[in-house]
């Protein structure tokens, strides 16, 4: 019932991102201070309701919660080889998710240094891929019932955190996929937590949400030039004859909120 209630709420707040992704966001308006952002990528079938427990814990801690809808479907060009038309994440969504993260930072007062990517099942695989390929956009990742399909990683990924959860009785994505992902990311120098649940299947593990959000705050991404698409805002301001408020980051104090403004 709580999944249905959350899904109804989110559907009522559907938006379309600048990159073309349908998404919902809670809260629906920007707050007075920059807030951490977490983006949840659904599994095959596109059921955002499975994240109800995780979303509730995130909101309790002041996060901006974003649930986008994939554009991948049964189209082989979108990365699907299983022959069905169920919604799923695919390679075509990679730039769209990164763009959405930056859009939320810009329009919802989201913190670019505390933006995190999470996923379940199909969404977990792509959350890992998208975050590892874009350490300039994300600070840490959550993988629930997924794995890692990347053969090589850049040095920049070493500062990311990875929280991986898998059940030993998972019949949809074998437990070994999660174990291998954990081993691979540790080998590359990432800070990894691997949570093994004996005799559990392809679950969402709501009970792990508190531990995850307790672990997350230590991952604060230093600002990387170009990660905020301010150039586009400046062009729009010039076109409309308006003004633009810009903020600057000081490399001397990457942890201080005061260093973000002057």
Short mmCIF file of N, CA and C in Angstrom, two decimals, residues 42-46 69-90 121-122:
data_model
loop_
_atom_site.label_atom_id
_atom_site.label_comp_id
_atom_site.label_asym_id
_atom_site.label_seq_id
_atom_site.Cartn_x
_atom_site.Cartn_y
_atom_site.Cartn_z
N UNK A 42 15.15 3.07 -11.48
CA UNK A 42 14.28 1.91 -11.31
C UNK A 42 14.83 0.67 -12.01
N UNK A 43 14.24 -0.46 -11.70
CA UNK A 43 14.60 -1.71 -12.37
C UNK A 43 13.77 -1.92 -13.61
N UNK A 44 13.93 -3.07 -14.25
CA UNK A 44 13.16 -3.40 -15.44
C UNK A 44 11.67 -3.34 -15.13
N UNK A 45 10.93 -2.64 -15.94
CA UNK A 45 9.50 -2.44 -15.71
C UNK A 45 9.18 -1.04 -15.22
N UNK A 46 10.19 -0.34 -14.71
CA UNK A 46 10.00 1.07 -14.36
C UNK A 46 9.19 1.34 -13.12
N UNK A 69 12.38 8.35 -15.19
CA UNK A 69 11.88 7.21 -15.97
C UNK A 69 12.81 7.01 -17.17
N UNK A 70 13.28 5.79 -17.37
CA UNK A 70 14.19 5.50 -18.47
C UNK A 70 13.53 5.72 -19.83
N UNK A 71 14.35 5.93 -20.84
CA UNK A 71 13.85 6.00 -22.21
C UNK A 71 14.11 4.70 -22.96
N UNK A 72 14.91 3.80 -22.37
CA UNK A 72 15.14 2.50 -22.98
C UNK A 72 13.89 1.64 -22.91
N UNK A 73 13.59 0.92 -23.99
CA UNK A 73 12.43 0.02 -24.02
C UNK A 73 12.81 -1.27 -24.73
N UNK A 74 11.89 -1.78 -25.56
CA UNK A 74 12.17 -2.99 -26.32
C UNK A 74 13.00 -2.73 -27.56
N UNK A 75 13.35 -1.48 -27.81
CA UNK A 75 14.13 -1.12 -28.99
C UNK A 75 15.59 -1.58 -28.81
N UNK A 76 16.06 -2.40 -29.71
CA UNK A 76 17.44 -2.89 -29.61
C UNK A 76 18.44 -1.74 -29.65
N UNK A 77 18.10 -0.64 -30.35
CA UNK A 77 19.00 0.50 -30.42
C UNK A 77 19.14 1.18 -29.05
N UNK A 78 18.19 0.94 -28.18
CA UNK A 78 18.24 1.51 -26.84
C UNK A 78 18.97 0.59 -25.86
N UNK A 79 19.51 -0.50 -26.36
CA UNK A 79 20.31 -1.38 -25.53
C UNK A 79 19.60 -2.62 -25.05
N UNK A 80 18.37 -2.87 -25.50
CA UNK A 80 17.63 -4.04 -25.03
C UNK A 80 17.80 -5.21 -25.99
N UNK A 81 18.15 -6.34 -25.46
CA UNK A 81 18.32 -7.54 -26.29
C UNK A 81 17.39 -8.67 -25.86
N UNK A 82 16.48 -8.39 -24.92
CA UNK A 82 15.63 -9.46 -24.39
C UNK A 82 14.32 -9.62 -25.15
N UNK A 83 14.02 -8.71 -26.06
CA UNK A 83 12.85 -8.87 -26.92
C UNK A 83 11.53 -8.42 -26.34
N UNK A 84 11.51 -7.78 -25.16
CA UNK A 84 10.24 -7.28 -24.61
C UNK A 84 10.22 -5.75 -24.67
N UNK A 85 9.10 -5.17 -24.31
CA UNK A 85 8.95 -3.72 -24.36
C UNK A 85 8.94 -3.07 -22.97
N UNK A 86 9.47 -3.76 -21.99
CA UNK A 86 9.48 -3.23 -20.64
C UNK A 86 10.51 -2.11 -20.51
N UNK A 87 10.16 -1.10 -19.72
CA UNK A 87 11.07 0.03 -19.51
C UNK A 87 12.34 -0.45 -18.83
N UNK A 88 13.46 0.04 -19.28
CA UNK A 88 14.75 -0.29 -18.67
C UNK A 88 15.77 0.77 -19.05
N UNK A 89 16.81 0.88 -18.23
CA UNK A 89 17.87 1.84 -18.51
C UNK A 89 18.80 1.29 -19.58
N UNK A 90 19.36 2.18 -20.37
CA UNK A 90 20.23 1.79 -21.47
C UNK A 90 21.29 2.87 -21.69
N UNK A 121 18.50 -3.42 -9.49
CA UNK A 121 18.43 -4.38 -10.61
C UNK A 121 19.03 -3.77 -11.88
N UNK A 122 18.25 -3.67 -12.96
CA UNK A 122 18.75 -3.03 -14.17
C UNK A 122 19.26 -1.62 -13.87
#
